[in-house]
Backbone as JSON, one array per atom type, in Angstrom:
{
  "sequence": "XXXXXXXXXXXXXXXXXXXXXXXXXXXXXXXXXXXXXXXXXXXXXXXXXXXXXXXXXXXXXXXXXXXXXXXXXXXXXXXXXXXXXXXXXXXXXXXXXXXXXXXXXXXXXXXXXXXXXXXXXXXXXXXXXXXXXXXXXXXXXXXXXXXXXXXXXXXXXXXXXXX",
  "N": [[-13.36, 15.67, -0.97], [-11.49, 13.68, -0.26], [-9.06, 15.35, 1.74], [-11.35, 15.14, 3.81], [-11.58, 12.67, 4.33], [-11.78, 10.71, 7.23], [-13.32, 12.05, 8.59], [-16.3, 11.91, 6.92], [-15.91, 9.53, 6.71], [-17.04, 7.02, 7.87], [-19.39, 7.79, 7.05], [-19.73, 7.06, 4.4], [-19.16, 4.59, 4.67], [-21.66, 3.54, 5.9], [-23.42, 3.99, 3.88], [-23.09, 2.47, 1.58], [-23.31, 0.04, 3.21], [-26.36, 0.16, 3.49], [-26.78, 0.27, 1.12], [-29.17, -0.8, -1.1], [-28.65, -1.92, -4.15], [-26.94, -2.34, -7.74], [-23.45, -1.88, -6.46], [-20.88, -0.49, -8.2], [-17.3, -0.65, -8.17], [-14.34, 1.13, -9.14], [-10.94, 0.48, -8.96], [-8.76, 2.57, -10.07], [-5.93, 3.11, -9.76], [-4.76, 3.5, -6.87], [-5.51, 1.89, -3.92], [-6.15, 2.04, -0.77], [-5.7, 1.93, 2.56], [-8.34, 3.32, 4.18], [-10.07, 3.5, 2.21], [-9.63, 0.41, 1.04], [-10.95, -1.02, 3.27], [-13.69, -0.03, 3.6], [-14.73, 0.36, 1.13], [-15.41, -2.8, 1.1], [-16.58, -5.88, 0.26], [-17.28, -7.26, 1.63], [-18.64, -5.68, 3.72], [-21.32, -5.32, 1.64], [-22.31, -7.34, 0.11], [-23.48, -7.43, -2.48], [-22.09, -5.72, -4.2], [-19.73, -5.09, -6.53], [-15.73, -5.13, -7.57], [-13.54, -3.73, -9.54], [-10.54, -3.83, -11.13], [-8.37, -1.37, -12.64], [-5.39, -2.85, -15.17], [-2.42, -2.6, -13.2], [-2.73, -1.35, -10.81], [-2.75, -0.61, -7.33], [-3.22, -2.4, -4.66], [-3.84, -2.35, -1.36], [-4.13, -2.23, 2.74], [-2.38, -0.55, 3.86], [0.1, 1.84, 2.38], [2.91, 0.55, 0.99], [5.46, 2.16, 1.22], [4.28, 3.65, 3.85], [4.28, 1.79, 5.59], [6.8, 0.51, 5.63], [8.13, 2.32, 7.03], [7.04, 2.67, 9.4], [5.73, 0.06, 10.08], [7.58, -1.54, 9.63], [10.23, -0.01, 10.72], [11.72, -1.42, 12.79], [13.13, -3.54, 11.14], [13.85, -2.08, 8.97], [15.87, -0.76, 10.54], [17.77, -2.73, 11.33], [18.22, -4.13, 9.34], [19.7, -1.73, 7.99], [21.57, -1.19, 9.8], [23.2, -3.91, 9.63], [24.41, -3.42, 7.44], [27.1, -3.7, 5.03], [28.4, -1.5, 4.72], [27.7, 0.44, 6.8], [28.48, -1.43, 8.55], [31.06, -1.57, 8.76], [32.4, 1.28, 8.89], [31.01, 1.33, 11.52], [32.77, -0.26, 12.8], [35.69, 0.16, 12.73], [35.21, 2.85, 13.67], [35.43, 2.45, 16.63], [37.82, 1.5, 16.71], [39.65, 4.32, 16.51], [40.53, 7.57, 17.28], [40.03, 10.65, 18.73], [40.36, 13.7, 17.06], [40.09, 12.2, 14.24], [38.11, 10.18, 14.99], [35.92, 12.17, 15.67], [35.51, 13.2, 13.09], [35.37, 10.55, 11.42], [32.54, 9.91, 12.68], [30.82, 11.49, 12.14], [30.83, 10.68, 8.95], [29.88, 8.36, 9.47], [27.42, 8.91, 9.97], [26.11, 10.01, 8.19], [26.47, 8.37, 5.78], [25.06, 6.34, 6.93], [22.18, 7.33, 7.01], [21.81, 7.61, 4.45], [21.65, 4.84, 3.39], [19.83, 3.66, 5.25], [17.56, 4.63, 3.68], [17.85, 3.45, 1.43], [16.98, 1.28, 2.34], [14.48, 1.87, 3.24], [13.43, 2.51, 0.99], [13.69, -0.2, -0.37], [12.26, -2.28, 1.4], [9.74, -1.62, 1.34], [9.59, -1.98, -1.18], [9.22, -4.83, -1.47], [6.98, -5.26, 0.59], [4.87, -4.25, -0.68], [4.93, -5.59, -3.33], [4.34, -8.32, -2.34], [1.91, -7.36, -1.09], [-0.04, -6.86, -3.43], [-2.26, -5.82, -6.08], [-3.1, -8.33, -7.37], [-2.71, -9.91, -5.33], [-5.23, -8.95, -3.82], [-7.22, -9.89, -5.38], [-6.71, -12.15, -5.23], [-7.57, -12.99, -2.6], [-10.18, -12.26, -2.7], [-10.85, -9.7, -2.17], [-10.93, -8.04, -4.73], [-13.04, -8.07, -7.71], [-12.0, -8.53, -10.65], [-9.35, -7.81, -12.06], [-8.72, -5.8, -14.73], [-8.4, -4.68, -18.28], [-8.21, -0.84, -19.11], [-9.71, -0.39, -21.75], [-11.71, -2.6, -21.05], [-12.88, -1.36, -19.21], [-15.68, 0.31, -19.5], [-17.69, -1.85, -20.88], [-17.27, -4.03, -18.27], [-18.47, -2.32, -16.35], [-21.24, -1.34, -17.06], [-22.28, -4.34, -17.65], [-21.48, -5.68, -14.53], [-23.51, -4.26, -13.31], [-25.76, -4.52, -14.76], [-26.04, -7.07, -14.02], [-26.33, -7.02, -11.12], [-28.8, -5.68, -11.19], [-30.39, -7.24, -12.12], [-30.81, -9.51, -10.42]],
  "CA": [[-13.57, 14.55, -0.09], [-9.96, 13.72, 0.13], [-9.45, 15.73, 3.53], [-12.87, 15.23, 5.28], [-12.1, 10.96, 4.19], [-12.12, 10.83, 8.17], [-14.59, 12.47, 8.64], [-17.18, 11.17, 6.36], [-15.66, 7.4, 6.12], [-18.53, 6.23, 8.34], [-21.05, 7.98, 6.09], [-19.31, 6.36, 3.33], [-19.47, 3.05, 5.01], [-23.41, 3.29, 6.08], [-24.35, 3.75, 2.86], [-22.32, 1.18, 1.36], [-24.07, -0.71, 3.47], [-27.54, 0.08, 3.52], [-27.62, 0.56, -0.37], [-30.23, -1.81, -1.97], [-29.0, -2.26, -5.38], [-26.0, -2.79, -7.04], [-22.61, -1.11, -6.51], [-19.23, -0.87, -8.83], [-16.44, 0.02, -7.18], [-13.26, 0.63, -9.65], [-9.82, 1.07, -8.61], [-8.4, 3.13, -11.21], [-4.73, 3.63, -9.14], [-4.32, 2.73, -5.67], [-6.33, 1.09, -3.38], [-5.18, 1.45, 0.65], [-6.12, 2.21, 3.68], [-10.13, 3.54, 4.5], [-11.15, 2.42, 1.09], [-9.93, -0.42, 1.35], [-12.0, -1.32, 4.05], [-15.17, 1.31, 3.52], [-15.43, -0.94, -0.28], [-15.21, -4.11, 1.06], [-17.74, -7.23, 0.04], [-17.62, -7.68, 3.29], [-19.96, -4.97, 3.66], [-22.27, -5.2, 1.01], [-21.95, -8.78, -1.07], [-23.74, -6.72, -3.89], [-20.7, -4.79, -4.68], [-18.31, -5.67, -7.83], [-14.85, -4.76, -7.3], [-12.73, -4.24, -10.82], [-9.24, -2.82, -10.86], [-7.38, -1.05, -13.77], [-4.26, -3.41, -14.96], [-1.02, -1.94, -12.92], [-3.62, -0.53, -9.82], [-2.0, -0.98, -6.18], [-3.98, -2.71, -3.6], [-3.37, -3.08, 0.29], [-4.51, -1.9, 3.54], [-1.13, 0.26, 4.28], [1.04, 1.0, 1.25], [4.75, 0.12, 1.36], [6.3, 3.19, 2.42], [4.23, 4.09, 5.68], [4.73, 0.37, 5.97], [8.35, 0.64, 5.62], [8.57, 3.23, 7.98], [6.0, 2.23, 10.93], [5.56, -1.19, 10.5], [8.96, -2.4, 9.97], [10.51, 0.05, 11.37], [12.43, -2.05, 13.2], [13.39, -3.93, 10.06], [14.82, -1.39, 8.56], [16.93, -0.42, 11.77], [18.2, -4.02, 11.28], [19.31, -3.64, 7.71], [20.82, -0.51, 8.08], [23.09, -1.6, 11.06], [23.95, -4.98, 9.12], [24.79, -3.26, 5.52], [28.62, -3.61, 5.01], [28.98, 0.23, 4.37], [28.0, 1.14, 8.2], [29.24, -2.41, 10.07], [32.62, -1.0, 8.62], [32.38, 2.25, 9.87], [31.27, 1.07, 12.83], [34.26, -1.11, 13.18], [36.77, 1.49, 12.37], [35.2, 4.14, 14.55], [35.75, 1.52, 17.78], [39.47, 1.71, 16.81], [39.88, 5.7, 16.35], [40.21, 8.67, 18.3], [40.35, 12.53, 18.99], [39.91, 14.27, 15.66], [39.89, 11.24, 13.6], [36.49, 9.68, 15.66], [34.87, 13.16, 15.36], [35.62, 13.16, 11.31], [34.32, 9.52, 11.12], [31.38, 9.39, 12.93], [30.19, 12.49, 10.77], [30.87, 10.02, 7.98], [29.1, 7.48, 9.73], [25.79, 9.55, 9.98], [25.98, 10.25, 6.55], [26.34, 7.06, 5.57], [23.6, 5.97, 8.08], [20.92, 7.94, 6.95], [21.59, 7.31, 3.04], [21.61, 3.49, 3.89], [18.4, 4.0, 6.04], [16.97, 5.45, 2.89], [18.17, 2.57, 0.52], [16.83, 0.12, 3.1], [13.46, 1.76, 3.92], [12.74, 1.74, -0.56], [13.63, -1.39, -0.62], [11.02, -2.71, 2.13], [8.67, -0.86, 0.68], [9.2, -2.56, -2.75], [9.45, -5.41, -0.83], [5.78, -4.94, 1.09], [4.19, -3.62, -2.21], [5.43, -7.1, -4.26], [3.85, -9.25, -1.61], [0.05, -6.83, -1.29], [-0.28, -6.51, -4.79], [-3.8, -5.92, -6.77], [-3.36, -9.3, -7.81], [-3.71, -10.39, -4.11], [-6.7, -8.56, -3.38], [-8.37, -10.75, -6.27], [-6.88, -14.03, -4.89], [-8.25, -13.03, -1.24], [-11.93, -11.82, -2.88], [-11.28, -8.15, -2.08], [-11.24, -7.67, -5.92], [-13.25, -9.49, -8.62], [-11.09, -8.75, -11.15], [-8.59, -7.45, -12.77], [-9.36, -5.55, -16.59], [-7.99, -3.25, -18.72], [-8.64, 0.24, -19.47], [-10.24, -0.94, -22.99], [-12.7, -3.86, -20.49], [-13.4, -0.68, -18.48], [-16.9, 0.34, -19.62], [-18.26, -2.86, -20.19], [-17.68, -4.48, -17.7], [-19.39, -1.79, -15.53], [-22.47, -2.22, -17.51], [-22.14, -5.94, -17.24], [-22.35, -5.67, -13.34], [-24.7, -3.41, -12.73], [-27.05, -5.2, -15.3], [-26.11, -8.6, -13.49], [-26.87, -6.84, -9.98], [-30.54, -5.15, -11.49], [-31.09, -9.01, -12.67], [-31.3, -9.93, -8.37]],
  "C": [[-12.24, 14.07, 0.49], [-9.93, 14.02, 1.13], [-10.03, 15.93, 3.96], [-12.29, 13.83, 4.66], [-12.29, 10.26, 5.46], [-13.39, 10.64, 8.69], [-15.68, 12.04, 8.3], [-16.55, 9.93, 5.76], [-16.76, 6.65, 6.27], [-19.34, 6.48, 7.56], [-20.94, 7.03, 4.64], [-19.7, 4.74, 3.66], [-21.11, 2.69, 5.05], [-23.74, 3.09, 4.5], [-24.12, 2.66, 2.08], [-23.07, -0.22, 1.78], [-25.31, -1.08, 3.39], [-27.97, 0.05, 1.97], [-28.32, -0.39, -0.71], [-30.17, -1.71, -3.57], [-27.2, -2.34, -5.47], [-24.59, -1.57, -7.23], [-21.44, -1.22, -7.37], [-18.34, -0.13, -8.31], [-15.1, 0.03, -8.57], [-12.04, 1.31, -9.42], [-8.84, 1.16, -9.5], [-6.43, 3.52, -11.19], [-3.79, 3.13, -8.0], [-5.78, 2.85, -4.83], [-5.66, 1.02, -1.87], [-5.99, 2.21, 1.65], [-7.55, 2.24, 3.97], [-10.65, 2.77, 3.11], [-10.92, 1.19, 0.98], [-10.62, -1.31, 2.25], [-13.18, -0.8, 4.06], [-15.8, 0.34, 1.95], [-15.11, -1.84, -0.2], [-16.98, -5.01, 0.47], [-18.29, -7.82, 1.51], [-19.32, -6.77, 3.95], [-21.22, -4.56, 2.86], [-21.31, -6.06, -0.42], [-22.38, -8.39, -2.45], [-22.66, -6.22, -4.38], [-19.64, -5.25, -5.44], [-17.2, -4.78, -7.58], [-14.17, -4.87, -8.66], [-11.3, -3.39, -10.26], [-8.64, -2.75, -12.11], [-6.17, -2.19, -13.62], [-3.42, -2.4, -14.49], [-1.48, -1.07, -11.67], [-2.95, -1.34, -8.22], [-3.24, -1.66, -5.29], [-3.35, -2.88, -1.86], [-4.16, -1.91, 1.35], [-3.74, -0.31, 4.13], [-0.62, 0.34, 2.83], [2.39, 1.16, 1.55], [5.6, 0.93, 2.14], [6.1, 3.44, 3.69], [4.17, 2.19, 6.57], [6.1, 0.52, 6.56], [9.11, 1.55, 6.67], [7.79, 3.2, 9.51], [6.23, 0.87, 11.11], [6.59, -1.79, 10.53], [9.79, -1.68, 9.63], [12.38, -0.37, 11.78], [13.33, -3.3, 12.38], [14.29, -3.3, 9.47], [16.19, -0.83, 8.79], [18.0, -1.76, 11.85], [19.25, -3.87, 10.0], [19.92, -2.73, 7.52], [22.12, -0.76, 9.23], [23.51, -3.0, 10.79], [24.33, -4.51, 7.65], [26.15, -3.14, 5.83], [29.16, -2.49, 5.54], [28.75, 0.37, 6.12], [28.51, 0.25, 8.96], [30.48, -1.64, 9.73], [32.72, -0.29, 9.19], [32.39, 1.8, 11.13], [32.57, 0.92, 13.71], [35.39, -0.31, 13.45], [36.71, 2.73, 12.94], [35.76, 3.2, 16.2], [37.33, 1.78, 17.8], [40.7, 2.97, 16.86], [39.61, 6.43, 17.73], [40.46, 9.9, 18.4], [39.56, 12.92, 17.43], [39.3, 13.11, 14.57], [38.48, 10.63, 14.16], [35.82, 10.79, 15.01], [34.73, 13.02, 13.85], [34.48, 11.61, 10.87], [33.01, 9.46, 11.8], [30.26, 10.42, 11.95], [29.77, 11.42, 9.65], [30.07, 8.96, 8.45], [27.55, 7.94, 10.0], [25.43, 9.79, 8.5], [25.25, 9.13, 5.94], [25.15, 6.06, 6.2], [22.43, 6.41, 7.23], [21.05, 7.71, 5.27], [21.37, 5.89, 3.57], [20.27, 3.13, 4.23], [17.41, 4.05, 4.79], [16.75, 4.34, 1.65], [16.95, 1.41, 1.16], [15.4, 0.62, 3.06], [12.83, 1.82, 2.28], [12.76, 0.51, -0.67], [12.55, -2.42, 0.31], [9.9, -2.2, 1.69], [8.33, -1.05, -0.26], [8.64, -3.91, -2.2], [7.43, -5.93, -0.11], [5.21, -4.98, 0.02], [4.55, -4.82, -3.61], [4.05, -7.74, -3.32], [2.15, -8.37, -1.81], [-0.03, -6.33, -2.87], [-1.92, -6.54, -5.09], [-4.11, -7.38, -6.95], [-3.61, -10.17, -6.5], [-4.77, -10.37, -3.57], [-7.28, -9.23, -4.28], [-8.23, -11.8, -5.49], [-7.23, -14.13, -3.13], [-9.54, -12.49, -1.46], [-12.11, -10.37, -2.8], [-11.81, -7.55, -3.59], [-11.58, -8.81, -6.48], [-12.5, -9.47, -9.65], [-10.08, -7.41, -11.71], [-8.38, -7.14, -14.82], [-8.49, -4.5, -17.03], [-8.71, -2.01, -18.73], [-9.93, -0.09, -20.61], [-11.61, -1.92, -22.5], [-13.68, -2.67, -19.5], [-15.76, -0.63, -18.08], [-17.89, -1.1, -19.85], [-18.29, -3.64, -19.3], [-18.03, -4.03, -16.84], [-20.61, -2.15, -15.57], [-22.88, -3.41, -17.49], [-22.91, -6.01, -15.52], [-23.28, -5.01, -12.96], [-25.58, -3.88, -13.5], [-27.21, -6.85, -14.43], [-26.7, -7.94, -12.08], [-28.36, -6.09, -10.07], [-30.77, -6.37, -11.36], [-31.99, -9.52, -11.09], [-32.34, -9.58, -8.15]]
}
């Protein structure tokens, strides 16, 4: 299912929707993108949401965050980190051989930097959408251990027969 999730998202979603009884949804890992939206409550209020403790939640996760969405963020922090304003600075004042040598060094330095900058937004992102958000915005009902696993499957699905 993995590469058709495209493909059959919608089918995933219809049914989701149309099911008539009830659903458990548990996010055993991470939690992002299609499923997060395809197992929403939104689409079928029957549906219990649990999540393993230490399970990721968000729409995007951090990295293709970190690298699409901000982007331009990152391009920011990398051209204000000490290590390349210096360079910078110091290539402005050079020339002939010496320029060519540093700006080498300044690509270097660039693209590690870049690299520092686009983990760290990405931790950054991934702090802020945490699992523990998706509870305190309703996406998830809760948050259980491994050990809470099985019952509290049984739990909802006997509370959603009850309806």
């Amino acid at each position: 299912m993995r590469r058709l999730q495209l493909e059959y998202g919608a089918e995933i979603g219809r049914a989701v929707v149309n099911f008539d009884g009830p659903i458990v949804f548990t996010v055993i890992s991470r939690y992002h993108g299609g499923a997060f939206v395809v197992f929403s409550k939104a689409l079928n209020p029957d549906m219990t949401v649990l999540a393993l403790e230490g399970s990721f939640a968000s729409v995007l996760g951090g990295a293709p965050a970190a690298a699409v969405v901000f982007a331009g963020e990152v391009s920011t922090r990398t051209k204000n980190d000490p290590r390349v304003a210096s360079l910078q600075a110091r290539l402005a004042e050079v020339s002939g051989a010496e320029r060519a040598a540093l700006t080498a060094e300044l690509g270097e330095v660039q693209a590690s930097v870049r690299a520092e900058k686009l983990g760290e937004t990405a931790a950054e992102f991934d702090r802020v959408h945490s699992i523990q958000r998706a509870v305190d915005v309703g996406s998830v009902d809760a948050i259980i251990s491994a050990a809470e696993l099985r019952p509290r499957i049984i739990e909802a699905i006997e509370h959603g027969l009850k309806q």
